[in-house]
Amino acid sequence: MAYYYKEPSRTFSEYLLVPGYTSEDCIPANVSLKTPLVKYKKGQEEPRISLNIPLVSAIMQSVSNDTLAIALAKEGGMSFIYGSQSVEEEAKMVAKVKNYKAGFVVSDSNLTPDNTLEDVVDLVERNGYSTIAITDDGTCSGKLLGIVTSRDYRVSRMSMDAKIKDFMTPIEKLITAPKDTTLKVANDIIWEHKLNSLPIVDDNGNLMYFVFRKDYSSHKNNPNEMLDKEKRFMVGAGINTTDYEKRVPALVEAGADVLCIDSSEGYSCWQKKTIDFIRERYGDKVLVGAGNVVDRDGFMFLAKAGADFVKVGIGGGSICITRETKGIGRGQATALIEVAAARDEYFEETGIYVPICSDGGIVHDYHMTLALSMGADFLMLGRYFARFDESPTPKLNINGTYVKEYWGEGSNRARNWQRYDLRGKSKLSFEEGVDSYVTYAGSLHDNVEKSLYKVKSTMCNCGVTNIPDLQKNAKLTVVSSTSIVEGGYHDVVLKTTNSNT
């Protein structure tokens, strides 16, 4: 007879935190969100990698590229570059993050002198950047011929067919700096000449980077940056259980700080074989997370296999339809609570603490605090990050609303069959994800700052100033359907704003 769980599986929305005593010292400014990313032994002072904020971005085409990885590392989190691309392309993305020089930006907006004002307007609308490099071949590394900013054109007074070469600021009128310029010298030039940006060019006049005035203050305002021993941004990378013998060496060579097996279901022999390969070839030098699991048995299997962290969650993602198509999964809150108990049990038995990552089910910011209180050491988010400027997809205007595209790895668009591999045919037999839009939300920095302030504030309400104390001292209560209604606004008529007044 099949095993039946006595309790239903629950989601984050079915719980609330009960406040604890708040002392004078319990204020958001005193809250630390530092948390272990990888396993460590009892008595060991520090894990090999700790996150400064408990957020990592999902291993998805529409979420985690090099641009988002750099932005998230600045905030203190980490991205896992998506693995559903060629080994060479994924390694290139990892290398871009590792080779990124803080303050030196590779141009994302580039055109040629023969492009038109219409091309400029379209590019600004698509990327959101007002500074466009004009190069001989329209690439970020071509010979710099000039730049275009919002000061160089007026849409209302110019033809959209106007050639860029007729209104750009040409190279002869630009102040540039050579390739060996330090960030300090670059910023001195910017301030001395009252520039908004400074192009860095090589000996042949080819564009290398821009240094922006706004990035100077941005760098100063990011004390939580995730940096390795060489002061480079840290980045993770996704792998699968099919081509790991080729992909892992390439990613290690590119400089990936940690790997993660990307799979919809991690309690499998394939994951153990992948971890075994990494341990046999690299020992403990290469860090690798595994998953996803939803119960004690799955966690114990991966922890004993040697995973450096374990991801929790099946079917809870906003674009995931695994539960609909296959009927497997578990409510994220229930899964997390059981796996957290297994992690603590494993720690007591072995003296090894294996962090767990809650992957999926986060709809509202307060769900982040709930997930951490239920035992998650950090959270993997997809939809949340897909909404930001730095994610890989273009910003679109759909029926008057700005959105960004967001699709699942199990959708026909991604066709990431390796993620669902059961050693059958090398193709996606049926979809386990959808293709969708998410409402555009602006910059990553602004949104992460706002979300984490809410987390810190809630932690203070619970009487704690760090994540371990939240996990130990939090008090949670299951809520009824009636109390969920009570928690929102009710029995009032909302005011409406008349846009014509």
XYZ file of C-alpha atoms in Angstrom:
501
model
C 0.000 0.000 0.000
C 1.293 3.490 -0.865
C 2.517 5.747 1.921
C 0.157 8.609 2.786
C 1.327 11.722 4.622
C -0.965 12.607 7.509
C -0.721 16.362 6.948
C -1.379 18.269 3.705
C 1.593 19.973 2.070
C 1.463 23.719 2.635
C 2.689 26.858 0.903
C 4.279 29.979 2.389
C 0.985 31.881 2.154
C -0.516 29.489 4.728
C 1.826 30.713 7.488
C 2.440 33.862 9.469
C 5.250 34.788 11.842
C 4.287 35.606 15.416
C 6.239 38.600 16.812
C 8.872 38.147 19.502
C 10.385 40.632 21.954
C 12.130 43.547 20.219
C 14.989 45.098 22.193
C 16.637 48.485 21.628
C 19.424 46.838 19.642
C 16.985 45.071 17.348
C 16.829 47.553 14.476
C 17.269 46.929 10.723
C 20.678 48.644 10.691
C 21.999 45.957 13.061
C 20.648 42.957 11.121
C 23.174 40.706 9.382
C 21.966 38.627 6.444
C 25.250 36.769 6.007
C 24.640 33.062 5.430
C 26.628 29.975 4.368
C 26.498 28.954 0.709
C 28.432 25.688 1.056
C 28.955 23.036 3.702
C 31.359 23.327 6.614
C 32.401 21.244 9.602
C 31.374 21.880 13.198
C 33.963 24.077 14.847
C 35.157 25.481 11.535
C 35.071 29.267 11.792
C 33.876 30.086 8.273
C 32.475 28.175 5.279
C 34.578 28.483 2.128
C 31.888 30.733 0.654
C 29.282 32.750 2.537
C 26.715 34.986 0.896
C 26.346 38.525 2.223
C 22.641 38.444 1.347
C 20.594 35.220 1.163
C 19.665 35.521 -2.521
C 20.873 33.653 -5.607
C 19.395 33.800 -9.101
C 17.860 30.799 -10.822
C 19.667 28.709 -13.440
C 17.461 29.961 -16.278
C 17.928 31.419 -19.764
C 15.612 34.318 -18.985
C 17.277 35.148 -15.665
C 20.964 34.452 -15.119
C 23.448 35.804 -17.624
C 26.695 37.705 -16.985
C 24.943 41.094 -16.709
C 22.657 39.985 -13.908
C 25.511 38.058 -12.260
C 27.581 41.230 -11.961
C 24.643 43.262 -10.635
C 23.744 40.643 -8.026
C 27.366 40.172 -6.924
C 27.502 43.917 -6.260
C 24.624 43.506 -3.815
C 26.180 40.550 -2.014
C 24.350 37.647 -3.663
C 25.322 35.267 -6.440
C 24.037 34.194 -9.848
C 24.205 30.732 -11.353
C 24.805 31.176 -15.092
C 22.329 29.027 -17.017
C 23.589 25.745 -18.415
C 21.061 25.273 -21.232
C 23.515 26.672 -23.765
C 26.707 25.406 -25.326
C 29.629 24.668 -23.012
C 31.645 27.365 -24.774
C 28.990 30.057 -24.396
C 28.404 29.316 -20.708
C 32.153 29.402 -20.044
C 32.355 32.759 -21.847
C 29.656 34.205 -19.586
C 31.459 32.975 -16.476
C 34.738 34.449 -17.757
C 33.042 37.804 -18.415
C 31.993 38.021 -14.777
C 35.410 36.960 -13.483
C 37.208 39.372 -15.824
C 34.906 42.279 -15.070
C 36.796 45.185 -13.589
C 34.729 46.988 -10.961
C 33.793 50.355 -12.397
C 34.837 49.385 -15.949
C 31.740 48.582 -18.002
C 31.669 46.776 -21.352
C 29.267 48.715 -23.546
C 25.878 47.040 -24.055
C 24.627 49.691 -26.496
C 26.583 50.003 -29.752
C 25.790 51.244 -33.258
C 27.623 52.366 -36.410
C 27.769 55.871 -37.953
C 25.411 54.701 -40.718
C 22.662 53.741 -38.321
C 19.814 56.228 -37.871
C 18.130 58.212 -35.118
C 15.358 55.623 -35.217
C 17.937 52.950 -34.329
C 19.120 55.116 -31.430
C 15.597 55.576 -30.059
C 14.854 51.858 -30.409
C 18.087 50.901 -28.625
C 17.489 53.325 -25.760
C 13.935 52.011 -25.411
C 15.139 48.406 -25.425
C 18.183 48.671 -23.154
C 17.380 51.720 -21.070
C 20.916 53.154 -21.488
C 21.321 56.704 -22.786
C 25.019 56.415 -23.725
C 25.607 54.637 -27.035
C 29.069 53.822 -28.376
C 29.511 54.414 -32.101
C 32.106 52.019 -33.481
C 33.201 51.071 -36.970
C 31.535 47.665 -36.769
C 28.779 48.360 -34.240
C 30.313 46.082 -31.592
C 31.494 46.789 -28.055
C 35.129 46.287 -29.081
C 35.237 48.005 -32.465
C 37.204 51.149 -33.297
C 35.584 54.005 -31.372
C 34.353 56.754 -33.727
C 32.119 58.705 -31.355
C 29.305 58.480 -28.842
C 25.641 59.470 -28.748
C 23.879 60.622 -25.596
C 20.515 62.297 -25.033
C 22.250 65.667 -25.456
C 23.062 64.899 -29.100
C 19.543 64.702 -30.520
C 15.967 65.908 -30.188
C 13.327 63.539 -31.537
C 10.810 66.375 -31.942
C 13.160 68.423 -34.134
C 14.974 65.791 -36.188
C 14.092 63.242 -38.839
C 14.116 59.643 -37.668
C 16.114 58.876 -40.842
C 18.984 61.148 -39.773
C 22.328 59.355 -39.871
C 24.196 59.019 -36.593
C 27.384 60.365 -38.179
C 25.607 63.710 -38.653
C 24.723 64.277 -34.982
C 27.046 62.121 -32.855
C 29.854 63.582 -30.759
C 32.893 62.488 -32.830
C 36.023 60.948 -31.365
C 37.954 64.195 -31.967
C 35.763 65.959 -29.406
C 35.840 63.151 -26.840
C 38.130 62.752 -23.874
C 39.329 59.146 -23.713
C 41.809 57.251 -21.560
C 44.323 54.470 -22.382
C 43.872 50.804 -21.482
C 46.142 50.864 -18.395
C 44.125 53.627 -16.684
C 43.234 52.798 -13.071
C 39.763 53.375 -11.687
C 41.056 56.179 -9.454
C 42.664 58.000 -12.388
C 39.536 57.469 -14.515
C 37.338 59.002 -11.841
C 39.750 61.920 -11.438
C 39.456 62.606 -15.195
C 35.662 62.402 -15.012
C 35.478 64.906 -12.171
C 38.118 67.242 -13.594
C 36.402 67.508 -16.992
C 32.822 67.251 -15.661
C 32.094 64.147 -17.756
C 29.255 61.669 -17.393
C 31.324 58.897 -18.959
C 34.901 58.185 -19.965
C 35.703 55.726 -22.785
C 38.740 53.488 -22.240
C 40.440 52.558 -25.524
C 43.361 50.305 -26.453
C 46.478 51.274 -28.425
C 44.592 50.880 -31.718
C 41.660 53.051 -30.681
C 39.338 50.119 -30.077
C 36.753 50.558 -27.330
C 37.375 48.484 -24.200
C 35.193 49.948 -21.430
C 33.245 52.923 -20.211
C 33.734 54.384 -16.746
C 30.583 56.225 -15.637
C 30.295 59.023 -13.103
C 27.262 57.320 -11.545
C 29.214 54.089 -10.974
C 31.717 55.795 -8.674
C 29.098 56.430 -6.021
C 27.489 53.065 -6.779
C 30.751 51.259 -6.012
C 31.116 53.174 -2.750
C 27.551 52.275 -1.796
C 27.995 48.495 -2.162
C 29.978 47.308 0.864
C 28.447 43.817 0.571
C 30.009 42.940 -2.796
C 30.726 39.221 -3.300
C 34.456 39.183 -4.076
C 36.996 36.374 -4.266
C 40.556 36.565 -2.911
C 41.656 38.406 -6.044
C 38.879 41.008 -5.632
C 36.921 39.613 -8.584
C 33.156 39.158 -8.516
C 32.019 35.668 -7.563
C 29.734 33.653 -9.831
C 28.164 30.204 -9.980
C 27.286 28.063 -12.982
C 24.693 25.409 -13.762
C 25.607 21.929 -14.977
C 23.558 18.871 -15.936
C 23.944 15.123 -15.474
C 24.568 14.459 -19.171
C 27.608 16.374 -20.457
C 29.277 17.114 -17.105
C 32.555 15.470 -18.133
C 33.019 18.228 -20.713
C 31.127 21.102 -19.081
C 32.652 20.972 -15.586
C 36.318 21.327 -16.715
C 35.403 24.241 -19.002
C 33.555 26.079 -16.232
C 36.329 25.456 -13.722
C 38.846 26.780 -16.243
C 36.659 29.868 -16.793
C 36.776 30.583 -13.061
C 33.355 29.527 -11.732
C 33.390 29.729 -7.933
C 30.700 27.097 -7.414
C 28.646 24.752 -9.607
C 25.099 23.505 -9.212
C 23.421 20.513 -10.827
C 20.288 21.861 -12.497
C 17.557 19.259 -12.370
C 13.835 19.191 -11.710
C 14.288 16.166 -9.421
C 17.556 15.425 -7.658
C 16.995 12.146 -5.809
C 18.652 10.118 -8.570
C 21.666 7.993 -9.398
C 22.584 10.513 -12.104
C 23.259 13.227 -9.567
C 25.491 10.939 -7.528
C 27.441 9.978 -10.638
C 27.956 13.658 -11.453
C 29.189 14.449 -7.940
C 31.409 11.342 -7.968
C 33.052 12.552 -11.186
C 33.779 15.944 -9.660
C 35.204 14.433 -6.449
C 37.363 11.919 -8.314
C 38.787 14.564 -10.620
C 39.010 17.609 -8.335
C 38.561 16.343 -4.785
C 36.988 19.048 -2.613
C 38.513 21.911 -4.613
C 35.421 22.251 -6.798
C 32.206 23.108 -4.955
C 28.921 21.713 -6.262
C 25.320 21.991 -5.124
C 22.645 19.437 -6.001
C 18.878 19.004 -6.045
C 16.009 19.455 -6.148
C 14.451 17.415 -3.335
C 11.361 17.758 -1.154
C 11.849 15.329 1.743
C 14.311 13.877 4.250
C 15.268 10.912 2.088
C 16.222 13.112 -0.851
C 18.329 15.416 1.311
C 20.140 12.573 3.058
C 20.942 10.952 -0.281
C 22.548 14.091 -1.724
C 24.319 15.065 1.500
C 25.904 11.622 1.733
C 26.785 11.795 -1.974
C 28.913 14.841 -1.175
C 26.790 17.829 -2.233
C 28.039 21.165 -0.905
C 24.475 22.473 -0.642
C 21.045 21.038 -1.456
C 18.189 22.752 -3.271
C 14.628 22.226 -2.076
C 11.509 22.503 -4.209
C 9.629 20.728 -6.997
C 6.837 22.378 -8.954
C 6.603 25.606 -6.950
C 8.064 28.000 -9.521
C 5.738 30.538 -11.110
C 6.396 29.154 -14.612
C 6.632 25.489 -13.570
C 3.847 23.058 -14.479
C 5.543 19.864 -13.272
C 2.755 19.258 -10.748
C 0.143 19.660 -13.482
C 1.844 17.430 -16.032
C 3.371 14.754 -13.810
C 1.568 14.975 -10.484
C 4.773 15.106 -8.429
C 5.983 17.763 -6.019
C 5.154 19.149 -2.612
C 4.041 22.433 -1.102
C 7.200 24.490 -0.669
C 6.742 25.308 3.013
C 6.177 21.687 4.025
C 9.095 20.484 1.897
C 11.411 23.092 3.392
C 10.428 22.335 6.987
C 11.105 18.606 6.573
C 14.399 19.081 4.734
C 15.592 21.638 7.308
C 14.958 19.078 10.040
C 16.953 16.527 8.039
C 19.822 19.004 7.625
C 19.946 19.560 11.393
C 19.774 15.809 12.001
C 22.672 15.254 9.571
C 24.671 18.008 11.294
C 24.202 16.382 14.700
C 25.213 12.969 13.377
C 28.214 13.977 11.251
C 29.301 17.430 12.384
C 28.876 18.635 8.783
C 26.419 21.448 8.081
C 25.011 21.244 4.545
C 23.133 24.480 3.698
C 19.766 24.246 2.007
C 18.438 26.525 -0.699
C 14.706 27.161 -1.035
C 13.977 27.153 -4.777
C 10.479 28.267 -5.807
C 7.268 29.351 -4.136
C 8.337 32.932 -3.354
C 5.499 35.221 -4.465
C 5.685 38.120 -1.994
C 8.648 39.676 -0.200
C 7.421 38.403 3.159
C 7.726 34.856 1.820
C 11.497 35.399 1.881
C 11.455 35.857 5.658
C 9.120 32.905 6.097
C 11.412 30.665 4.029
C 14.457 31.704 6.075
C 12.592 31.176 9.340
C 11.596 27.674 8.192
C 15.243 26.744 7.810
C 16.392 27.927 4.371
C 19.961 29.227 4.405
C 19.413 31.084 1.145
C 16.808 31.465 -1.576
C 16.936 30.855 -5.330
C 14.669 33.210 -7.266
C 13.664 33.284 -10.928
C 10.587 35.445 -11.532
C 11.827 37.959 -8.968
C 15.056 38.684 -10.896
C 13.539 38.312 -14.386
C 11.686 41.622 -13.857
C 14.814 43.763 -13.581
C 16.839 45.830 -16.050
C 19.815 43.513 -15.722
C 18.067 40.272 -16.727
C 18.784 38.984 -20.277
C 15.390 39.650 -21.862
C 14.242 42.867 -23.590
C 11.790 45.298 -22.029
C 8.547 45.332 -24.029
C 5.434 47.491 -24.038
C 2.375 45.243 -24.090
C -0.964 47.057 -24.084
C 0.558 50.055 -22.327
C 2.370 48.050 -19.655
C 6.109 47.446 -19.601
C 6.992 43.779 -19.213
C 9.925 41.428 -19.653
C 9.803 37.945 -21.117
C 10.134 35.007 -18.741
C 10.073 31.334 -19.662
C 10.706 28.049 -17.912
C 13.609 25.724 -18.649
C 11.057 23.001 -19.314
C 9.202 25.067 -21.904
C 9.420 24.473 -25.644
C 11.279 27.773 -25.920
C 14.160 26.689 -23.655
C 14.026 22.998 -24.597
C 16.342 22.148 -21.703
C 15.696 18.402 -21.902
C 18.872 17.649 -19.906
C 17.205 19.125 -16.815
C 14.533 16.419 -16.967
C 16.777 13.634 -18.237
C 15.797 10.072 -17.329
C 18.171 8.580 -19.931
C 15.516 8.391 -22.598
C 15.393 10.239 -25.883
C 17.577 13.345 -26.163
C 14.659 15.727 -26.519
C 11.879 17.371 -24.526
C 9.034 14.863 -24.641
C 6.509 17.211 -23.029
C 6.544 20.669 -21.454
C 7.071 21.246 -17.735
C 7.233 25.046 -17.998
C 5.448 27.926 -19.703
C 6.449 30.971 -21.774
C 5.213 34.215 -20.195
C 5.697 37.877 -19.305
C 6.485 39.458 -15.938
C 5.806 43.077 -15.068
C 8.930 45.204 -15.458
C 10.172 46.443 -12.068
C 13.275 48.605 -12.709
C 16.796 48.161 -11.395
C 18.004 45.181 -9.406
C 19.691 47.369 -6.791
C 16.572 49.357 -5.897
C 14.316 46.308 -5.677
C 16.717 44.102 -3.726
C 17.363 46.920 -1.270
C 13.632 47.378 -0.699
C 12.906 43.646 -0.367
C 15.734 43.013 2.077
C 14.770 46.004 4.209
C 11.384 44.316 4.644
C 13.154 41.081 5.628
C 15.320 42.915 8.167
C 12.325 44.763 9.565
C 10.372 41.536 10.003
C 13.356 39.879 11.679
C 13.417 42.759 14.181
C 9.716 42.157 14.856
C 10.695 38.579 15.663
C 13.406 39.816 18.047
C 16.421 38.589 16.052
C 19.286 40.213 14.137
C 20.718 37.282 12.167
C 19.468 34.318 10.170
C 20.599 31.523 12.554
C 18.678 33.167 15.402
C 15.637 33.561 13.153
C 15.740 29.842 12.352
C 16.081 28.965 16.026
C 13.663 31.451 17.629
C 10.960 32.110 15.031
C 7.380 31.287 15.961
C 5.092 30.337 13.080
C 1.372 29.781 12.917
C -0.788 28.159 10.251
C -3.489 30.528 9.019
C -7.054 29.721 7.998
C -8.614 30.837 4.733
C -10.645 33.385 6.714
C -7.587 34.890 8.377
C -5.911 35.219 4.959
C -8.848 37.395 3.882
C -8.606 39.322 7.148
C -4.921 40.010 6.462
C -5.654 42.142 3.412
C -7.716 45.311 3.214
C -11.407 44.598 3.740
C -14.704 46.306 4.503
C -13.504 49.570 2.977
C -13.877 51.319 -0.370
C -10.486 52.114 -1.924
C -9.866 55.643 -3.131
C -9.204 56.017 -6.841
C -6.930 58.637 -8.355
C -8.312 60.745 -11.179
C -5.448 61.199 -13.639
C -7.127 64.317 -15.108
C -6.940 66.324 -11.882
